[in-house]
Amino acid sequence: MNKTNININTNIKSGTIAEPSLLRVDSLTKWFPLRRGLLAGRKKGPGAYIRAVDGVSFEVKPGQSLGLAGESGSGKTVTAEMLARLQSPTAGTIHFLGEDVTTARSRDLMRFRRQVQMVFQNPYDCLNERWRVYDIVREPLIIHRLGHGNEHLDTCKEMLTVVGLQPAEHYLYRYPHELSGGERQRVAIARALVLRPALLIADEPTTMLDVSVRAGVLNLFRKLQQDLDLSILFISHEFSTISYICDTTAIMYLGKIMEIGPTSQVFSHRYHPYSDALAASLPVVNAEDKRPPARISGEIPGAASIPRGCRFAPRCPYQAPACTAEEPPLLPVDSSHRVACVIWSGETPSSEQRAFQENVLRRQDEEGGAA
Amino acid sequence: MFCKPGSTPPGRFERGPNTGMFSMKDIWRLARRDRLSLIGFFLFAAIIVMALIGPSLAPYEPLTINRGLDGKVPILKPPSAEYLLGTNDLGRDIFSQILVGSRTVVIIGLYGALIAAVVGTILGVISGYYRGHVDNVLQRLVEAAYSIPFEPLAIVIVSILSPSVWTIILAVSLVYWRQAMRVIRTQVLSMRERAFIKSARVAGASDFRIMLYHITPNILPLTFVYLPVAFGNAVLAEAAISFLGFGDPTSISWGQILRQAFTKGASIQSWWWVFSPGLFITITTASVFFCTRPFEEILNPRLRR
Amino acid sequence: MASLVTIEDLGVEYRSRGEVLRAAHNVRFFIGEGEAVGLVGESGSGKSTIGKAILRLLPPNGRIVSGRIMYQGRDLAAISPEEMRGLRWSRIAMIFQSSMNSLNPVYRVGDQIIEAIRTHNPGMKRAVALERTCEVLANVGIDPSRHTSYPHQLSGGMRQRVNIAMALALSPPLIIADEPTTALDVVTQDRVLRELKLQQEQRRISMLLVSHDIAVIAENCDRVAVMYAGTIAEFAPTKNIFNNPYHPYTLGLQNAFPDFRSHRALVSIPGFPPTGARSRGCMFVQRCPFAEELCSSETPRPTQVEDDHWVACHFTQRASEFQRLARDPDTWLGRTG
């Protein structure tokens, strides 16, 4: 299997930063206007929009994988669809290999599509039921006019083998309804990979699979990262799958990134009270003692009514007056780790906040000691 | 942990893998479950066969003035072994007229339905796929089509063009594409949000390609289900136009037989003259509506959930 | 411990398009008094079927073909539908994943609970029922004043809590909870489960918790029945299932399970779960790395390996060897389903 067939350096326009980024997203925003009925027209003012994604910035380096974690309603799927150019952003930019692709059209868009592919959540929905596996996997090659018929056959066989559908001949001429969920998801991955993209966007690709099958698909993603040097933007509400796949993790809440950093750090240190609450809510298989309840109140509000200041403040156990005054920016806590919380940027933390701070630092020390 | 939002993974036997879509197989399965629809299928098939071979089986020339052995013209004879459905005021055999007329009816029904279904499908797919302005314009067009009463439109068209079978087909398809379009548009609107369509867009497929290769094959069964409905509408429409006297004067149809009977004042005394074409029109339309009974839910989105 | 529900050799079949599907076969386990039993399995394993069979709420094409469901001296599989109707809610309550959306949108949630209470206590005054309603709502963490809310005014988590309140309202000895929190977010799921668990323990209610999520089962249940292809592969106290599993399927599941707290590599079980039960042999034979000839010719009967620990495997005496081998990923590779 060849590595991705693009030379990264030649694609970078002169004058860009030293370390090339595969994907760079700046203040990506998607607001959906709220319509209020036939004659009323569009509502005006701040409540007039559903702020699904509200200014998200991050970067993916070649060969690296980023995880977007968050509850439903956090805007992670809308972000993914904007990156895949399925939805157009309200504001913000997407740079791919140094090139602005936010509004790329025709030729430029096709060039982008060859590099960025996507797999979806529901394996029972992502394949055209009337097509055979061969036609499904081959279609991108036809669209991009790559190779001829007999070459397609070889490429498809190779792709099916890569995704673990062996022998490939056994699958080529079958219809999706003859396949199980795990097999279907592998076909979808083969289709996404047939163009040899540099970036694969995976939107909850394993959530609908059974446990015994899911591990296989997760291992496949790992294999693709290693063998093809593929970057994966992995979207999931599950910490466990993200931590298995991604180098970097961003925790999203109501359309904004709350914390972003190296996966192991994000999950073990948990600088943001929201990350901490999420992790504390996960059931444990082999718990020695009873897990204490997570310190978080209420439920995620709708994206049409985003609270003032820090959007997590109303549910936050460490809330202070400073939290509702102004939205805290995403600030670095160390070289590669950024957090949007006054606990880490504020001047004078409250005693509750200081306790949380100490807790995080203790976890960090323990980890340092263990390693 | 491995929980998920939404739902549990679809079990392979708890729910079929073919989510939300239905196929030709489902059509047959649904139809087979419903007795009445099976009867409808057979009746419909019988009408088609009648149109195919009926005219050559006609015992008499439909427009010939028959004479009995005694040389008398059999005027307004009730049904007998000789004249199965009786004769009209000119001694013509009504049974033969019905047989020959069936071909006109079926031609108008089939072509009318086909054109209406094809136009409706194409516009429905375009409207549902593009949404936005295109959809807006096409939706206004559908509303216009819904607001046009059929008979006056047909009369206008017939008087502008010449009264012929093709003119009637034109009139029928001009009005009846609206229903197919609406049903298909609704389906396409939800289908375009499905992952396999998104996957095609991400792969770089053009809008044309997506509509032709991804949406249409999945929507086609719906068009097929709609065909009989359009056929029934077309048959009724033809009968109405011909009855009003705007039919094709050179060919016989059931509507025309009815018209003649009506203008000649045939009533209780010569009931067979009115009854026979009426019965056949009823059988034909009823058969197609029986056929589609199991698909009511699919055709009428408002009945769903 | 006295058992409240005993399921003996239960068999359930579905018929569709002329085919018969054995959704449950030879299922036996019990639920002790005041105990929570977890029924865990993959989609299509028949776990929901068991819950529905106990409640006699199988879909029209499904029926109980064999076995008994003994509950308080009655065989639920044999009693009349009328008798069953009398038992539901008052003697056996239920919470489904879909219950969240099954509240009637045009009635206030309080009225719906009051209605349920008064149907089973015909003489009860409305005020008494209201008092009881507020009490159960408070128990599940809902402000009692919200009893005047309509379902659409409540979030998904709140609605599922209302359902739990409704299930508790008549103080039934048994609750069947089928994926009660699957549609909820992790934070909400955790809170709802905590309230359910607390009530179950305080009131000493027996509970059958059906879930695909092993971690949820592990935290909330005293015993676990692991289902595979319509049969119970292993039934044991929760501790045993996780620390001393005998069945190769249970062993395989442990490796397949991602956990963000650990960094071990995942190993999947080769192949795919079958749909429904085979007619002969062990259900897991096609995916089992330890399968031998005997496994495909003879159906293993549940054997008691320890106190309270049953395993449906021919080779229970080799469990420690299996446990050792199962930890090695190579054991699971190289076989295709």
mmCIF file of C-alpha atoms in Angstrom, chain B residues 1-16 25-26 29 32-33, chain C residues 14 17 21 23 43-44 97 179 182-183 186 189 212-215 257-258 272-273 275:
data_model
loop_
_atom_site.group_PDB
_atom_site.id
_atom_site.type_symbol
_atom_site.label_atom_id
_atom_site.label_comp_id
_atom_site.label_asym_id
_atom_site.label_seq_id
_atom_site.Cartn_x
_atom_site.Cartn_y
_atom_site.Cartn_z
ATOM 1 C CA MET B 1 -18.383 1.834 28.430
ATOM 2 C CA PHE B 2 -20.349 1.663 25.314
ATOM 3 C CA CYS B 3 -23.546 3.514 25.501
ATOM 4 C CA LYS B 4 -24.930 5.614 22.722
ATOM 5 C CA PRO B 5 -27.448 8.321 22.154
ATOM 6 C CA GLY B 6 -30.502 7.618 20.113
ATOM 7 C CA SER B 7 -31.163 3.959 19.963
ATOM 8 C CA THR B 8 -29.717 0.529 20.349
ATOM 9 C CA PRO B 9 -28.019 -0.870 17.295
ATOM 10 C CA PRO B 10 -30.636 -2.310 14.990
ATOM 11 C CA GLY B 11 -30.707 -6.012 15.608
ATOM 12 C CA ARG B 12 -30.670 -7.991 12.461
ATOM 13 C CA PHE B 13 -33.971 -9.560 13.205
ATOM 14 C CA GLU B 14 -35.524 -6.990 15.439
ATOM 15 C CA ARG B 15 -35.557 -4.479 12.640
ATOM 16 C CA GLY B 16 -34.675 -5.134 9.049
ATOM 17 C CA LYS B 25 -39.953 -6.812 -2.992
ATOM 18 C CA ASP B 26 -41.863 -4.892 -0.348
ATOM 19 C CA ARG B 29 -45.121 -8.455 -0.045
ATOM 20 C CA ARG B 32 -49.883 -10.199 -1.318
ATOM 21 C CA ARG B 33 -51.053 -9.607 2.212
ATOM 22 C CA TYR C 14 -40.807 -15.258 16.220
ATOM 23 C CA ARG C 17 -42.547 -14.508 6.314
ATOM 24 C CA LEU C 21 -36.685 -17.612 14.515
ATOM 25 C CA ALA C 23 -35.150 -15.720 19.775
ATOM 26 C CA SER C 43 -28.282 -6.703 19.464
ATOM 27 C CA GLY C 44 -30.256 -9.724 18.396
ATOM 28 C CA GLN C 97 -36.028 2.970 26.320
ATOM 29 C CA GLU C 179 -32.316 -0.117 28.188
ATOM 30 C CA THR C 182 -29.731 4.254 26.357
ATOM 31 C CA ALA C 183 -31.175 7.357 24.690
ATOM 32 C CA VAL C 186 -23.771 10.163 29.773
ATOM 33 C CA GLN C 189 -27.757 8.529 32.208
ATOM 34 C CA HIS C 212 -26.036 -3.784 25.988
ATOM 35 C CA ASP C 213 -23.687 -1.766 28.193
ATOM 36 C CA ILE C 214 -21.572 -4.007 30.374
ATOM 37 C CA ALA C 215 -20.381 -1.121 32.512
ATOM 38 C CA PHE C 257 -14.278 -3.512 25.781
ATOM 39 C CA PRO C 258 -12.721 -0.066 25.474
ATOM 40 C CA PHE C 272 -20.377 -11.707 13.741
ATOM 41 C CA PRO C 273 -23.115 -12.686 16.151
ATOM 42 C CA THR C 275 -29.319 -14.227 14.469
#
